[in-house]
Coordinates of C-alpha atoms in Angstrom, one line a residue:
Chain A
M12 CA 4.0 -44.5 -27.7
R13 CA 3.8 -41.8 -30.6
S14 CA 0.2 -41.2 -29.8
G15 CA 1.0 -41.0 -25.9
I16 CA 3.6 -38.1 -27.0
V17 CA 1.0 -36.4 -29.1
T18 CA -1.9 -36.4 -26.5
G19 CA 0.7 -35.3 -24.2
L20 CA 1.6 -32.2 -26.3
K21 CA -1.8 -31.3 -26.8
S22 CA -2.6 -31.5 -23.2
D23 CA 0.0 -29.5 -22.7
K24 CA -1.1 -26.8 -25.0
V25 CA -4.5 -27.1 -23.2
A26 CA -3.1 -27.1 -19.8
A27 CA -1.4 -23.6 -20.5
Y28 CA -4.8 -22.1 -21.1
V29 CA -6.5 -23.6 -18.2
F30 CA -3.7 -21.9 -16.0
V31 CA -3.6 -18.7 -17.4
L32 CA -7.5 -18.7 -18.2
P33 CA -8.7 -17.2 -14.5
F34 CA -6.2 -14.3 -15.3
I35 CA -7.4 -13.7 -19.0
I36 CA -11.0 -13.9 -17.6
G37 CA -10.5 -11.7 -14.6
F38 CA -8.6 -9.2 -16.5
T39 CA -11.3 -8.8 -19.2
A40 CA -14.2 -8.9 -16.9
F41 CA -12.9 -6.7 -14.0
I42 CA -10.5 -4.6 -15.5
L43 CA -10.8 -4.2 -19.4
F44 CA -14.3 -4.5 -19.8
P45 CA -15.1 -2.0 -16.8
M46 CA -12.5 0.6 -18.1
L47 CA -14.0 0.6 -21.6
M48 CA -17.2 0.7 -20.2
S49 CA -16.2 3.9 -18.3
L50 CA -15.0 5.3 -21.3
V51 CA -18.2 5.2 -22.7
F52 CA -19.9 6.5 -19.7
S53 CA -18.0 9.5 -19.2
F54 CA -19.6 10.7 -22.8
T55 CA -23.2 10.3 -20.7
R56 CA -25.4 11.6 -18.0
Y57 CA -25.8 8.7 -16.0
N58 CA -27.5 8.3 -12.4
I59 CA -27.7 4.5 -12.5
L60 CA -31.3 4.5 -12.0
T61 CA -32.1 5.4 -15.2
A62 CA -30.4 4.8 -18.5
P63 CA -27.4 6.6 -19.4
E64 CA -28.1 9.6 -21.7
F65 CA -25.5 10.5 -24.3
T66 CA -24.3 14.1 -23.9
G67 CA -21.1 14.2 -25.9
L68 CA -18.3 16.0 -24.6
D69 CA -20.5 17.7 -22.1
N70 CA -18.8 16.3 -18.9
Y71 CA -15.5 16.9 -19.9
V72 CA -16.4 20.6 -21.0
K73 CA -17.9 21.2 -17.5
M74 CA -15.0 19.6 -15.5
F75 CA -12.7 21.8 -17.5
T76 CA -14.7 25.1 -17.8
D77 CA -17.5 25.0 -15.2
D78 CA -16.4 23.5 -11.9
P79 CA -14.3 25.3 -9.8
L80 CA -14.2 22.0 -7.1
F81 CA -12.6 20.0 -9.8
W82 CA -9.8 22.2 -10.3
K83 CA -9.6 22.7 -6.6
S84 CA -9.4 19.2 -6.0
F85 CA -6.7 18.6 -8.9
Q86 CA -4.5 21.2 -7.3
V87 CA -4.7 19.9 -3.8
T88 CA -4.0 16.3 -5.1
M89 CA -1.0 17.8 -6.9
Y90 CA 0.1 19.7 -3.8
Y91 CA -0.1 16.6 -1.9
V92 CA 1.8 14.6 -4.6
V93 CA 4.6 17.2 -4.9
F94 CA 5.5 17.2 -1.2
S95 CA 4.6 13.8 0.0
V96 CA 6.1 11.7 -2.5
P97 CA 9.7 13.1 -2.5
L98 CA 9.6 13.6 0.9
R99 CA 8.3 10.2 1.7
L100 CA 11.1 8.8 -0.6
L101 CA 13.7 10.9 1.2
M102 CA 12.7 9.6 4.3
A103 CA 12.9 6.0 3.0
L104 CA 16.3 6.5 1.7
L105 CA 17.9 8.2 4.8
V106 CA 16.4 5.5 7.2
A107 CA 17.6 2.8 5.0
L108 CA 21.2 4.2 4.7
L109 CA 20.9 4.5 8.5
L110 CA 19.8 0.5 8.7
A111 CA 22.2 -0.5 6.4
R112 CA 24.9 -0.8 8.9
P113 CA 24.7 -4.0 10.3
S114 CA 23.9 -4.9 13.7
R115 CA 22.4 -7.4 15.8
L116 CA 19.5 -5.1 16.5
S117 CA 19.0 -4.3 12.8
G118 CA 16.1 -6.7 12.4
F119 CA 14.4 -5.0 15.2
Y120 CA 14.8 -1.5 14.1
R121 CA 13.6 -2.5 10.7
A122 CA 10.5 -4.1 12.1
V123 CA 9.6 -1.0 14.3
L124 CA 10.1 1.3 11.4
Y125 CA 8.3 -0.4 9.3
L126 CA 5.3 -0.9 11.4
P127 CA 3.7 2.9 10.4
S128 CA 3.5 1.5 6.9
I129 CA 1.5 -1.4 8.0
I130 CA -1.1 0.3 9.8
G131 CA -0.9 3.8 8.4
S132 CA -3.7 3.3 6.0
S133 CA -6.1 2.0 8.5
V134 CA -9.1 3.8 10.0
A135 CA -7.7 3.0 13.4
V136 CA -4.6 5.7 12.5
A137 CA -6.9 8.0 10.7
I138 CA -8.7 8.2 14.2
L139 CA -5.7 8.5 15.9
W140 CA -4.5 11.4 13.6
K141 CA -7.8 13.2 14.3
R142 CA -7.1 13.6 17.9
F143 CA -3.3 13.9 17.9
F144 CA -3.6 17.0 15.6
A145 CA -6.6 18.6 17.4
S146 CA -6.1 22.1 18.9
D147 CA -5.9 20.3 22.4
G148 CA -4.2 17.3 21.1
V149 CA -0.6 15.9 21.4
F150 CA 1.0 17.6 18.7
N151 CA 0.8 21.0 20.3
S152 CA 1.7 19.5 23.6
I153 CA 4.8 18.1 21.8
L154 CA 5.6 21.5 20.3
S155 CA 5.1 23.1 24.1
L156 CA 8.0 20.9 25.3
T157 CA 10.1 22.9 22.9
G158 CA 8.9 26.2 24.2
L159 CA 6.3 26.7 21.7
E160 CA 3.2 27.3 23.8
V161 CA 0.7 27.0 21.1
S162 CA -2.8 25.7 20.5
I163 CA -3.0 25.5 16.6
P164 CA -6.1 23.6 15.3
W165 CA -3.9 21.7 12.4
L166 CA -6.8 20.0 11.1
G167 CA -9.0 23.1 10.7
R168 CA -6.7 25.6 9.4
V169 CA -6.6 26.0 5.4
D170 CA -2.7 25.9 5.4
T171 CA -1.9 23.4 7.7
A172 CA -4.7 20.9 7.2
I173 CA -3.1 19.4 4.3
W174 CA 0.2 19.0 6.0
T175 CA -1.3 16.6 8.6
L176 CA -2.1 14.5 5.5
I177 CA 1.4 14.9 4.2
I178 CA 2.8 14.2 7.3
L179 CA 1.0 10.9 7.7
S180 CA 2.1 10.1 4.2
I181 CA 5.9 10.5 5.1
W182 CA 5.3 8.7 8.2
Q183 CA 4.6 5.5 6.3
F184 CA 7.9 5.3 4.6
G185 CA 8.4 1.7 5.5
S186 CA 8.0 -0.3 2.5
S187 CA 9.9 2.0 0.2
M188 CA 12.6 1.7 3.1
L189 CA 12.6 -1.9 2.7
I190 CA 13.1 -1.9 -1.1
F191 CA 16.1 0.7 -0.4
L192 CA 17.5 -1.9 2.0
A193 CA 17.5 -4.7 -0.5
G194 CA 18.9 -2.3 -3.3
L195 CA 21.8 -1.1 -0.8
K196 CA 22.7 -4.9 -0.1
Q197 CA 22.9 -5.5 -3.8
I198 CA 25.7 -3.1 -4.4
P199 CA 28.7 -5.0 -4.7
Q200 CA 31.1 -4.2 -1.8
Y201 CA 34.1 -4.4 -4.0
L202 CA 33.0 -1.0 -5.5
Y203 CA 33.5 0.7 -2.1
E204 CA 36.6 -1.0 -1.4
A205 CA 38.3 0.4 -4.5
A206 CA 36.9 3.7 -3.9
T207 CA 38.6 3.8 -0.3
I208 CA 41.9 2.8 -1.9
D209 CA 41.4 5.5 -4.3
G210 CA 40.9 7.8 -1.5
A211 CA 37.3 8.7 -2.0
S212 CA 35.5 10.5 0.9
G213 CA 32.1 8.7 2.4
W214 CA 30.3 11.7 0.6
T215 CA 31.9 10.7 -2.5
K216 CA 31.2 7.5 -2.3
F217 CA 27.5 7.9 -1.7
W218 CA 27.2 10.5 -4.8
K219 CA 29.4 8.3 -7.1
I220 CA 28.4 4.6 -6.1
T221 CA 25.3 4.5 -3.9
L222 CA 23.2 6.8 -5.7
P223 CA 23.9 5.6 -9.2
M224 CA 23.6 1.8 -8.1
L225 CA 20.3 2.5 -6.2
S226 CA 18.6 4.3 -8.9
P227 CA 16.7 1.8 -10.4
T228 CA 15.4 1.3 -7.1
I229 CA 14.8 4.8 -6.5
F230 CA 13.1 4.7 -10.2
F231 CA 10.6 1.9 -9.0
N232 CA 9.9 3.5 -5.8
L233 CA 9.0 6.7 -7.4
I234 CA 6.5 5.3 -10.0
N235 CA 5.1 3.4 -7.1
Q236 CA 4.3 6.4 -4.7
L237 CA 3.6 8.5 -7.6
I238 CA 0.4 6.3 -8.3
N239 CA -0.4 6.0 -4.9
G240 CA 0.1 9.6 -4.2
F241 CA -2.7 10.5 -6.6
M242 CA -4.8 7.6 -5.5
A243 CA -5.1 8.7 -1.9
F244 CA -8.5 8.4 -0.7
T245 CA -8.9 7.1 3.2
Q246 CA -6.9 9.6 4.7
S247 CA -8.9 12.9 3.1
Y248 CA -12.2 10.9 3.3
I249 CA -11.8 10.2 7.3
I250 CA -9.4 12.8 8.9
T251 CA -10.4 15.7 7.3
E252 CA -13.4 14.9 5.1
G253 CA -12.1 17.6 2.7
K254 CA -12.3 20.4 5.2
P255 CA -11.2 23.1 5.9
L256 CA -13.0 24.9 2.7
N257 CA -12.1 22.1 0.6
S258 CA -8.1 22.6 1.3
T259 CA -7.8 18.9 1.6
L260 CA -10.6 17.6 -0.8
F261 CA -8.7 14.9 -2.7
Y262 CA -9.4 14.1 -6.3
T263 CA -10.5 10.8 -5.5
V264 CA -12.9 12.0 -2.8
Y265 CA -14.3 14.5 -5.1
M266 CA -14.7 11.7 -7.7
Y267 CA -16.4 9.5 -5.0
Q268 CA -18.8 12.3 -3.9
N269 CA -19.6 12.9 -7.5
S270 CA -20.5 9.5 -8.2
F271 CA -22.1 8.3 -5.2
K272 CA -23.3 11.2 -3.4
Y273 CA -24.5 13.0 -6.2
S274 CA -25.3 10.1 -8.3
K275 CA -23.4 11.7 -11.2
L276 CA -21.8 8.4 -12.5
G277 CA -21.1 9.9 -15.9
Y278 CA -19.1 12.6 -14.6
G279 CA -17.1 10.6 -12.2
C280 CA -16.2 8.2 -15.1
A281 CA -14.8 11.1 -17.1
M282 CA -13.1 12.3 -13.8
A283 CA -11.5 9.0 -13.6
W284 CA -10.3 9.0 -17.0
F285 CA -8.8 12.5 -16.8
M286 CA -6.8 11.1 -13.7
V287 CA -5.7 7.8 -15.9
I288 CA -4.4 10.1 -18.6
V289 CA -2.5 12.3 -16.3
V290 CA -1.0 9.6 -14.1
G291 CA -0.5 7.7 -17.3
T292 CA 1.5 10.5 -18.9
L293 CA 3.7 11.2 -15.8
T294 CA 4.4 7.5 -15.8
A295 CA 5.6 7.5 -19.2
L296 CA 7.5 10.9 -19.0
L297 CA 9.5 8.7 -16.2
F298 CA 10.1 6.1 -18.3
I299 CA 11.4 8.2 -21.2
T300 CA 13.6 10.3 -19.1
Q301 CA 15.0 7.2 -17.3
K302 CA 17.7 6.5 -19.6
R303 CA 19.3 9.9 -18.6
W304 CA 19.4 9.4 -15.1
V305 CA 18.6 5.5 -14.3
Y306 CA 21.7 3.3 -14.4
Y307 CA 21.1 -0.3 -15.1
E308 CA 24.4 -2.3 -14.6
T309 CA 23.3 -5.2 -16.9
T310 CA 21.2 -5.0 -20.2
E311 CA 17.7 -6.3 -19.9
D312 CA 17.3 -9.9 -20.6
Chain B
M14 CA 55.0 -0.7 21.6
K15 CA 53.5 1.2 24.1
Q16 CA 52.2 4.0 21.8
Q17 CA 50.8 1.3 19.5
K18 CA 48.9 -0.1 22.1
T19 CA 47.3 3.2 23.4
E20 CA 46.4 3.9 19.7
L21 CA 44.8 0.6 19.3
A22 CA 43.1 1.1 22.6
S23 CA 41.7 4.5 21.4
R24 CA 40.8 3.2 18.1
Q25 CA 38.5 0.6 19.7
L26 CA 37.2 3.1 22.2
R27 CA 36.1 5.1 19.5
K28 CA 34.5 2.3 17.8
V29 CA 32.6 1.4 20.8
L30 CA 31.6 5.2 21.1
T31 CA 30.3 5.5 17.7
T32 CA 28.4 2.2 18.0
V33 CA 26.8 3.2 21.3
L34 CA 26.0 6.6 19.8
Y35 CA 24.5 5.0 16.6
H36 CA 22.2 2.7 18.9
C37 CA 21.2 5.7 21.0
F38 CA 19.9 7.6 17.9
V39 CA 18.3 4.9 16.0
I40 CA 16.3 3.9 19.2
A41 CA 15.4 7.4 19.8
F42 CA 14.4 7.7 16.5
S43 CA 12.1 4.6 16.3
F44 CA 10.7 5.7 19.5
V45 CA 9.4 9.1 18.0
M46 CA 8.1 7.1 14.8
I47 CA 6.0 4.8 16.9
Y48 CA 5.3 6.9 19.8
P49 CA 1.9 8.1 18.2
V50 CA 0.6 4.2 17.9
L51 CA 1.8 3.7 21.3
W52 CA 0.0 6.8 22.6
M53 CA -3.1 5.2 20.8
V54 CA -2.8 1.8 22.4
M55 CA -1.9 3.2 25.9
G56 CA -4.9 5.5 25.5
S57 CA -7.3 3.0 25.3
F58 CA -6.7 2.2 28.7
K59 CA -6.9 5.7 29.9
S60 CA -10.1 7.4 30.6
T61 CA -11.3 9.9 28.1
N62 CA -10.9 12.8 30.3
E63 CA -7.0 11.6 30.4
I64 CA -6.8 11.4 26.6
M65 CA -8.3 14.7 26.2
S66 CA -5.8 16.5 28.4
S67 CA -3.4 15.5 25.8
D68 CA -1.1 14.4 28.4
L69 CA 2.2 12.9 26.5
S70 CA 3.0 10.3 29.2
L71 CA 2.0 6.7 27.8
L72 CA 1.2 5.2 31.2
P73 CA -2.4 5.8 32.1
G74 CA -3.2 6.9 35.7
S75 CA -4.5 3.5 36.3
F76 CA -5.1 0.8 33.7
N77 CA -8.8 0.2 33.3
F78 CA -10.7 -2.0 30.5
D79 CA -13.7 0.2 30.8
N80 CA -13.2 1.4 27.3
Y81 CA -13.0 -1.9 25.7
V82 CA -16.1 -2.8 27.7
T83 CA -17.9 0.3 26.3
G84 CA -16.4 -0.1 22.8
W85 CA -17.2 -3.8 22.2
K86 CA -20.7 -2.9 22.5
G87 CA -20.6 -1.5 18.9
F88 CA -23.4 0.6 17.5
A89 CA -26.8 0.0 15.8
G90 CA -27.1 -2.8 17.9
F91 CA -24.2 -4.9 16.7
S92 CA -21.3 -5.4 18.7
F93 CA -17.7 -5.3 17.5
A94 CA -17.9 -9.3 17.7
T95 CA -20.3 -9.0 14.3
F96 CA -17.7 -6.8 12.8
F97 CA -14.7 -8.8 13.6
K98 CA -16.4 -11.8 12.5
N99 CA -17.2 -10.4 9.3
S100 CA -13.9 -9.0 8.6
L101 CA -12.4 -12.5 9.3
F102 CA -14.9 -14.0 6.8
I103 CA -14.2 -11.7 4.3
C104 CA -10.3 -11.8 4.4
T105 CA -10.2 -15.5 4.9
V106 CA -12.3 -16.3 1.7
S107 CA -10.5 -13.7 -0.3
T108 CA -7.0 -15.0 0.6
I109 CA -7.6 -18.1 -0.2
G110 CA -8.6 -17.2 -3.4
A111 CA -6.3 -14.7 -4.2
V112 CA -3.3 -16.9 -3.2
F113 CA -4.2 -20.1 -5.0
S114 CA -5.6 -18.4 -8.3
S115 CA -2.0 -16.4 -8.3
A116 CA -0.2 -19.6 -7.8
V117 CA -1.8 -21.1 -11.1
V118 CA -1.6 -18.3 -13.2
A119 CA 2.0 -17.6 -12.0
F120 CA 2.8 -21.0 -13.2
G121 CA 1.1 -20.7 -16.5
F122 CA 3.3 -17.6 -17.3
A123 CA 6.5 -19.2 -16.0
R124 CA 6.3 -22.6 -17.3
C125 CA 3.9 -22.8 -20.2
Q126 CA 3.8 -21.3 -23.7
F127 CA 0.6 -19.9 -25.1
R128 CA -0.5 -17.3 -27.8
M129 CA -0.4 -13.6 -26.9
K130 CA 1.9 -14.7 -23.6
K131 CA 3.8 -10.9 -24.0
F132 CA 0.4 -9.2 -24.2
W133 CA -1.1 -11.2 -21.1
F134 CA 2.2 -10.5 -19.0
S135 CA 1.9 -6.5 -20.0
A136 CA -1.7 -7.0 -19.1
M137 CA -0.5 -8.4 -15.8
L138 CA 2.0 -5.8 -15.1
L139 CA -0.8 -3.1 -15.8
S140 CA -3.3 -4.3 -13.5
M141 CA -0.7 -4.2 -10.8
M142 CA -0.3 -0.4 -11.3
L143 CA -3.6 0.7 -12.1
P144 CA -5.6 1.5 -8.8
F145 CA -8.8 0.5 -7.7
Q146 CA -10.0 4.2 -7.5
V147 CA -9.9 4.1 -11.3
L148 CA -12.0 1.0 -11.7
M149 CA -14.3 1.7 -8.8
I150 CA -17.2 3.4 -10.6
P151 CA -17.6 1.2 -13.8
Q152 CA -17.0 -1.7 -11.4
Y153 CA -19.8 -0.4 -9.5
I154 CA -22.2 -0.1 -12.2
M155 CA -21.4 -3.7 -13.1
F156 CA -21.9 -5.4 -10.0
N157 CA -24.9 -3.4 -9.3
H158 CA -26.3 -5.1 -12.6
F159 CA -25.6 -8.0 -11.2
G160 CA -27.6 -7.5 -8.3
W161 CA -24.6 -7.9 -5.9
I162 CA -24.6 -4.6 -4.2
G163 CA -24.8 -5.3 -0.4
S164 CA -23.4 -8.5 -0.5
Y165 CA -19.7 -9.6 -0.3
L166 CA -19.4 -10.9 -3.7
P167 CA -17.8 -7.6 -5.1
L168 CA -15.4 -7.8 -2.3
I169 CA -14.4 -11.5 -2.8
V170 CA -15.0 -12.8 -6.6
P171 CA -12.6 -10.5 -8.0
Q172 CA -9.8 -12.0 -5.9
Y173 CA -10.3 -15.5 -7.6
F174 CA -8.6 -14.6 -10.7
G175 CA -5.3 -13.9 -9.7
Q176 CA -3.9 -10.7 -8.4
G177 CA -1.0 -9.0 -10.3
F178 CA 1.4 -8.5 -7.5
F179 CA 1.1 -11.9 -6.1
I180 CA 1.2 -13.5 -9.7
F181 CA 4.5 -11.4 -10.2
L182 CA 5.8 -12.7 -6.8
N183 CA 5.4 -16.4 -7.7
I184 CA 6.7 -16.2 -11.2
Q185 CA 9.9 -14.9 -9.5
F186 CA 10.2 -17.9 -7.2
I187 CA 9.2 -20.3 -10.0
K188 CA 11.8 -19.2 -12.3
G189 CA 14.4 -19.7 -9.6
I190 CA 13.4 -23.5 -9.8
P191 CA 15.3 -25.8 -12.1
R192 CA 13.7 -26.8 -15.1
D193 CA 15.3 -30.2 -14.9
L194 CA 12.7 -31.0 -12.1
D195 CA 9.9 -30.3 -14.3
E196 CA 11.6 -32.3 -17.2
A197 CA 12.1 -35.3 -14.8
A198 CA 8.8 -35.4 -13.7
K199 CA 7.7 -35.3 -17.0
M200 CA 9.6 -38.2 -18.0
D201 CA 8.1 -39.9 -14.8
G202 CA 4.8 -39.5 -16.7
L203 CA 3.3 -36.2 -14.6
S204 CA 1.0 -33.9 -16.5
S205 CA 1.5 -30.2 -16.2
Y206 CA -1.1 -30.3 -13.5
G207 CA 0.8 -32.9 -11.8
I208 CA 4.1 -31.0 -12.1
F209 CA 2.3 -27.7 -10.6
A210 CA 0.7 -29.6 -7.9
R211 CA 3.4 -31.7 -6.6
I212 CA 6.6 -30.3 -7.8
I213 CA 6.0 -26.7 -7.9
M214 CA 3.5 -25.8 -5.2
P215 CA 5.6 -27.5 -2.4
L216 CA 8.8 -25.6 -3.5
I217 CA 7.0 -21.9 -3.6
K218 CA 5.7 -22.4 -0.4
S219 CA 7.2 -19.3 1.0
S220 CA 5.9 -16.9 -2.0
L221 CA 2.6 -18.6 -1.0
V222 CA 2.8 -17.5 2.6
T223 CA 4.0 -14.0 1.6
S224 CA 0.9 -13.6 -0.7
A225 CA -1.4 -14.8 2.1
I226 CA 0.0 -12.2 4.5
F227 CA -0.2 -9.3 2.2
S228 CA -3.5 -10.4 0.9
F229 CA -4.9 -10.8 4.5
M230 CA -3.5 -7.5 5.5
W231 CA -4.7 -5.5 2.6
R232 CA -8.1 -6.9 2.7
W233 CA -8.0 -6.3 6.6
D234 CA -7.1 -2.6 5.9
D235 CA -9.4 -2.3 3.0
F236 CA -11.9 0.4 3.5
L237 CA -12.9 1.9 0.1
A238 CA -14.7 -1.4 -1.3
A239 CA -16.5 -2.0 1.9
L240 CA -17.8 1.6 1.7
L241 CA -18.8 1.2 -1.6
Y242 CA -20.8 -1.8 -1.6
L243 CA -21.8 -2.8 2.1
N244 CA -24.9 -1.1 3.2
K245 CA -26.1 -2.9 6.2
P246 CA -24.3 -2.4 9.6
S247 CA -24.7 -6.3 10.1
S248 CA -22.3 -6.7 7.3
Y249 CA -19.5 -4.3 8.1
P250 CA -16.0 -5.3 8.5
V251 CA -14.0 -3.8 11.2
S252 CA -12.7 -1.0 9.2
L253 CA -16.1 0.6 8.1
A254 CA -17.4 -0.1 11.1
L255 CA -14.8 1.8 12.9
K256 CA -15.3 4.8 10.6
L257 CA -19.0 4.9 11.7
F258 CA -18.3 4.5 15.5
S259 CA -16.0 7.3 15.2
D260 CA -18.6 9.8 13.4
P261 CA -19.3 12.6 15.5
S262 CA -22.9 11.7 15.7
T263 CA -22.2 8.7 17.6
G264 CA -20.7 10.6 20.1
S265 CA -17.0 11.3 21.0
D266 CA -16.1 8.7 23.3
W267 CA -12.5 8.9 22.4
G268 CA -11.4 6.1 25.1
A269 CA -13.8 3.7 23.4
M270 CA -12.6 4.8 19.8
F271 CA -9.1 4.1 21.1
A272 CA -9.7 0.7 22.3
M273 CA -11.5 -0.2 19.2
A274 CA -9.0 1.3 16.9
S275 CA -6.1 -0.4 18.9
L276 CA -8.2 -3.8 18.7
S277 CA -8.6 -3.6 14.9
I278 CA -4.8 -3.5 14.3
L279 CA -4.1 -6.3 16.9
P280 CA -4.5 -8.8 14.0
I281 CA -2.2 -7.0 11.7
F282 CA 0.3 -6.4 14.3
V283 CA 0.3 -10.3 15.7
I284 CA 0.7 -11.2 11.7
F285 CA 3.2 -8.5 11.2
L286 CA 5.5 -9.9 14.3
T287 CA 5.2 -13.6 13.5
M288 CA 5.6 -13.4 9.8
Q289 CA 7.9 -10.3 9.4
K290 CA 10.9 -12.3 7.5
Y291 CA 8.2 -13.2 4.7
L292 CA 6.8 -9.5 4.3
V293 CA 10.5 -8.4 4.4
E294 CA 11.4 -10.8 2.0
G295 CA 8.2 -10.2 -0.2
I296 CA 8.8 -6.5 -0.6
A297 CA 12.3 -6.6 -1.2
A298 CA 11.7 -9.3 -4.2
T299 CA 9.4 -6.9 -5.8
G300 CA 11.6 -4.1 -5.8
I301 CA 14.6 -5.7 -6.7
K302 CA 13.6 -7.8 -9.8
N303 CA 12.1 -5.0 -12.1

């Protein structure tokens, strides 16, 4: 009997490792090791065909001081993030508030409005977008319905091309919307009832109850969308190819070009690490400031 | 008495009116939101001339399937049958791996004790947030060393080591299962493996299904990894094939492009329609428990 228990304990310990081992191996092999390797490569000149050659800080120096396209792509990405992330979240929140009203059709509405999120990042939609915003495209036809007879080549102009991508991003508000909807459902009804008794207006209820109670959800969505925003690739790569005049050249696309088109993998690694640091810092800042604006009802367990 | 009645009636009328207005507004808004997709799908039945005229109407002059016939022929001697078969293969094999390995790892995190558990848990959360784009260059170098470029291995193998999002999802579900069940099973002489296979797995069916749906859809849409690792048209999945099919050099047969684009989102669309409940629950679960 005793020996049975002992072997049981033993096998429990072993079993624990058997269960988590896939993750430990996978994380080490496909994430930790590549990340470290990329840090090392970022100090080298490497074209994959010949052995990497140590060049110290050269890649970083070139990046910051001698590569206008690096800053251009960084600036384009920042512009994209600054507009697309808040607007997408705002859209998601507004639609979630709209759909929070219980009705027999709400499941149907939810499905329809979530659909763009499901297919929005596909190549299919990228092709559609190209046609939609062409100078003789549907978007101009829609505008002409409102009396604006224009034939603006939205994708061909420096000031508008990036906005077609921002609109595409806002259009995919679906998954944030679903998370907001779930968050809204968690707000206890009695808070609203108490506020109604106190004579609070709908507007006050929104600012004093809905928004604070929803702040953890907003925080979660914000972090997610921020990372997503910085990493946008397919849209720029397929729809605009960075054109015109690099006005839509996303950071990830430029990183891709450097690494796989010009075979400057060391430089690409340096770019990747710079991005990790930027996004990591922003995320950390959000986490630090969350105490000021994110309201948690219960303490963490 | 009478006054009360009319007041009641007017209040009811107002309620009905706001409901009607509400639905009108939401339907109109939904229509605007999915109009681009409808326009593309309907466009796949139009002639290229009709598409180029940018007519806003959704209905084609006459329904014809010519675009599908032309588009299906594909390019470089490979029809879209090849590309669909490739996508189906990659997605199925990846999904099986991702779902099963994530469930196994989740059980380890939720029910077992081991050294540095906190560290590995943080690593798991980190892996959820770390985007593929950051890893693509060193992973490419690594897979190049392995001689895996041009094969499906770089797309499939990493899926077999647990995916952060699915691990997280499964942990949430397993935590909801009372521990008494485990204890009782242990009394009956089941090992940890037995508990996992016979008690836990059947009880987390819904999170397994959710993981499977997400995995399949993400793999289906995945473009960047295919672009990086695959170099022969014969091995292209639909996403990559569609991109090359739509390149200006291949011509600008918008009708055929729309037809193949519509076909490419069809599987996603069908999964979405039939499995909507799981998707919504899955997304909601990740956002709430954070």
